[in-house]
Structure formats: structure tokens, C-alpha cells
Amino acid sequence: MKRRRREPDSEEEAAGGVESDGDAGREEEGSGDDGDATNEVLSSEEDDDGGGHSLEPTPRPAIQSSITSDGRYHNKQRLLLLSSRGITARYRHLLEDLRTLIPHSKKESKLDVGKNYSGGGSGGGYGAAVNEIAEVRGCHTVMFLECRKRGQDGYLWLGRTSIANSSFDADGGAAPEDAPGRKRLMIAGGPSVKFHITNIHTMDELKMTGNCMKGSRPVLSFDKAFDEVDRLKLLKHLFVDVFGTPRGHPKSKPFVDRVMGFYYVDGKIWVRNYQILEEASSTAKEAHSQKKLTGHAHSTSLVEIGPRFVLNPIRIFRGSFGGQTLYVNDAFVNPSVVRSMEKKEKGEKYVRRKGAERKRKMREEEIVVPKDPLADVFY
């Protein structure tokens, strides 16, 4: 059956329907014309802006940090800082400066053990005693300053203990033996390195103008050689563990106002500590010239704080204060040998001087002046 089309009830309704259809069509055509007109106006404005003044650059979004903090202290690194008995005042002041710069360090009294001491572990002497103290104090890294020859020679030890290399789960607790996510690392500790420390200058001795907030976190700056040489790559990780303040440490300040530099020159590592100094320009002219040069109205410079010292690597061990040798510095000469050669050179100088005196005496004895026959004429 065919459906019949509904007829309008009145002529006015029919006329209204026709008008409504026409208005809808005109509105559609008008919207299309308005859209074209709007596009033309925008394109003309863009052309005018391009020909005249340039558009202002859109501000870039703020850089989001890749590290999200939940306000908790996770990286609980602790450094054991101690020395052997018999150190001089210079080494003692150096250790005090390092304690001030490293807020996550733990102070320990001077260590005095015999060479035959073996504290139930591998090795003996200072190494076994330091490992025991680090285990009791719960320290992950160790900085041990050893002095020999009545304080003439100083040796700095840096290393990781067995606590740092033990297994932990994601929450920071000890993981069970059969845990699937357990990290199987070395339990004996290590690596460790032995340095010969020279050219020591403390903060009180230098009297530098630089200053920093106590407990502030440093920016560790390394020479490009630390990314190219294998042994320096290992030392770089040790320096980061020792001198790098953990994020969120209770004794640290949430500021970065100093730079600690490590530079590899002449086979030695030169350590410097600088303050990050930002100075605002006093006048508009200085601010304009500074911004023209650097792009900022304020100037940033480095002012040395101290202390400063030089580290000459002697040997790198696989374990903590011992174990398999990974690297040996063949260019290192023992300071005792250097002093022995200097004394020998002084002794040879003395022998040469005495030999010259004997030759002069013999030459004077061999010279005989003949008797003058006219010597008694004028008497």
C-alpha cells in the first residue's frame, strides 16, 4: 500500500512551510559566504602581519623534571670519614673541611690497629678494621686518610663497602634469596682505589673570597677524559658516590650554589671547589651590555672556596681495601724513593766538595816558591 502524503490543514501552514524551507537554504548559503569572508579576512591579516611586524613567538612550555619526588628520602647513602693515627695538622684541617662539605658523612675517631689485625674477614690491617666500622655504622662508602713516615706521606682511600653492594628490593629492604627481582651483586664490597694526596691547601690557609651554604648540594664537574679513559670512568662513579650529596638528605639544603671540579692533567686528578656567584648589574647600561654578551641581565662567575688538593692514583682494587688489582700506575714513584734519591744527591754533593778541598790542599803543597836571593838586601 502506498502511504498518502499529509496535506496541510490550511493555506497559512503551507505557506509557512515553504518559507521555512527557503530560509534554511538561505541560512546555509549565508554561513558558507560568512566562512569564506572570515577566511579571507584572516588571510589578509596574516599577510599584513608578515609584511609589517613579525608575530610574537609563542612561549615554550615549562620543562618538566624527569625525576618526580614524593617527599621521601630514598637514596640513603652514607660516607664514613676517618683517618689513621699520626696525621699532621694540615691533614686534620683537610678532613674537617671535607666533613663540612659532605653533609652525609659520618665522623669516626682516629684508627690505630696493628698490621697483624684480621677482623674475621678477608685481608687484615687497616682494611679489615675500616670494613668492620663501616658495617657497624651502616655506611655505603668510605674515605680513609692514611699517613706514613710521621705524616710526611698521605694516602687517600676511596671505596664502596659490602653494604653498598648488597641486594635490596625496590622498597629499600632486603630481598629474599629466591625473589625474581633480586639483584645479584658483589657482597665482598668494592671497588676501591688508593691515591697519593699532595699539594694540600685548606680553607683557612687559602683565605679565598668564595663562600657557600653549609650542606648545599654540589654540581660535580668532570673533565672530558673521565668519559674516554676506562679507569677514569670507574673513578668518576666513586667520586659521585663520595662527594655527591643524596637528594633529600636531612642534613642537606635544597640549594645548588657550588661546583666541585675534577680535572685530569699530567696523569693526576686536580680537585677544586668553587662558588656559583650571580651578580646583578648596578646600572641599566651595564645590564644592557651584559645581556648583549651573554643573553642575561645578570653575570654568573665562579669564585674558589677551597680546599684544593691533587690525587695521584696508585692502584685500583676490585674489592674493598684489597682483592684483585684492576689497575696499577707504573709512572708512580714512592715518596720514600724520591727522598732517598734526594739524600743521595746531597751526599754526592758533599763528597764532591770534600774531594775538591783535598785536591786544592795537595796542589798547594806541590807548589814550592824558590828562595829570592835579594830578599835580605834591604834589611
Phi, psi and omega in degrees: 000140179272134178281133180274139180286137180288130180267145179295148180288328182219169180288329180294322179294322179293318178296320178298322179296320180293319180294322180296321178295322180291319179296320179298319179294319179294324178295320178296317179295322180294321178296322177296318178295319179297321179296318179295320181295320179296317178298320179295320181295316179297318180295321178294322177294320178295321178295319180295318179295321179294324180283331182259250181275145180282151179291146178289137180292141179288135181295138179284149178292151180296142181287122179274135180290139179284346180255118178260129182257135176256012178082007181252157182262103186261309184282083186271067177276136178228140183245129175267120184242114181208172182219167177273166179282142179103014179281156180273177182295326181296315179293324180294318177293325177297315178297323179293322176295320179292324176297324179291324183278340184247096184290338182268021179268155177239127184277142179222150180290169182297142185261132179221100179230160178275165180291336182272006181286128174224104187279045177077004181237188179286141179082195180194188179071216183297324184300313180294321181292319180294320179296322178294317180296318179297324179291321180291320182277353179071040183260142182269327180233160184226136168237113186238124179256115183250132180243140179226166179056048177057044176083005180285324182246131178242133180234127181254126178255133172232135181191166176256142183266179180292336179292321180293329183262007178284171186268134177224150177272187185292332182274358178098351179269171180288134182272148178292167186295321186261018181291138182292329182266015183289134177269123181264100181241179179290136178262340184282356180090177179105169002281172178218156183222147179245124180247153166259116186264129182222175176051055183273130174223121184272175180296316182293328182284320184285321183056050178284159180276348180290153180206154179212165179285137180291125180092003179287153182276135182268159168263117182271119182249127182241148176292159181295341178294336180288349176255359184246321182270136185295314183293328179286333174297319178294318179294328179297317179295322178294318179296323178294319180292326185275309187266346180277120180284129180298147181288126179086016179295140183300327182270357182267159177254142182282051179226150176236101183230017178211159180233132176249118185255140177235118186235134182257108182222133177058034179075009181233161181252119181260124185251129179225155180230122185236155173262139175274108185251122177247121182243131177274146180290140182280329181238164179292327180294316177295321179296321180293315179294321178294320179291329178290328181277312188251345183089001179229149180284339179255156181254141179242129181218169179245132178237128185289138179257312188103168356282173176228143179200167182237133180247125176250107183294133181257307185205143176246127182253153178282324180265188179271110181061037178157185180104200182293139180275124179265330182206140176231131178274105181287339181277353181283135178242131181298135179301330177296322178294322178296316178295322178296319178293323177295318177295322178295321178294320175296321177296319177295324177296320177295319179296319179296321180293318179293323177295321177294323177296318179295319179295322179293322179293318178294322179293323178292325179289327181285335180280116180244123181272123180292151182287132181277122181290340180262015182292330184260011185288321187267017176263000000 
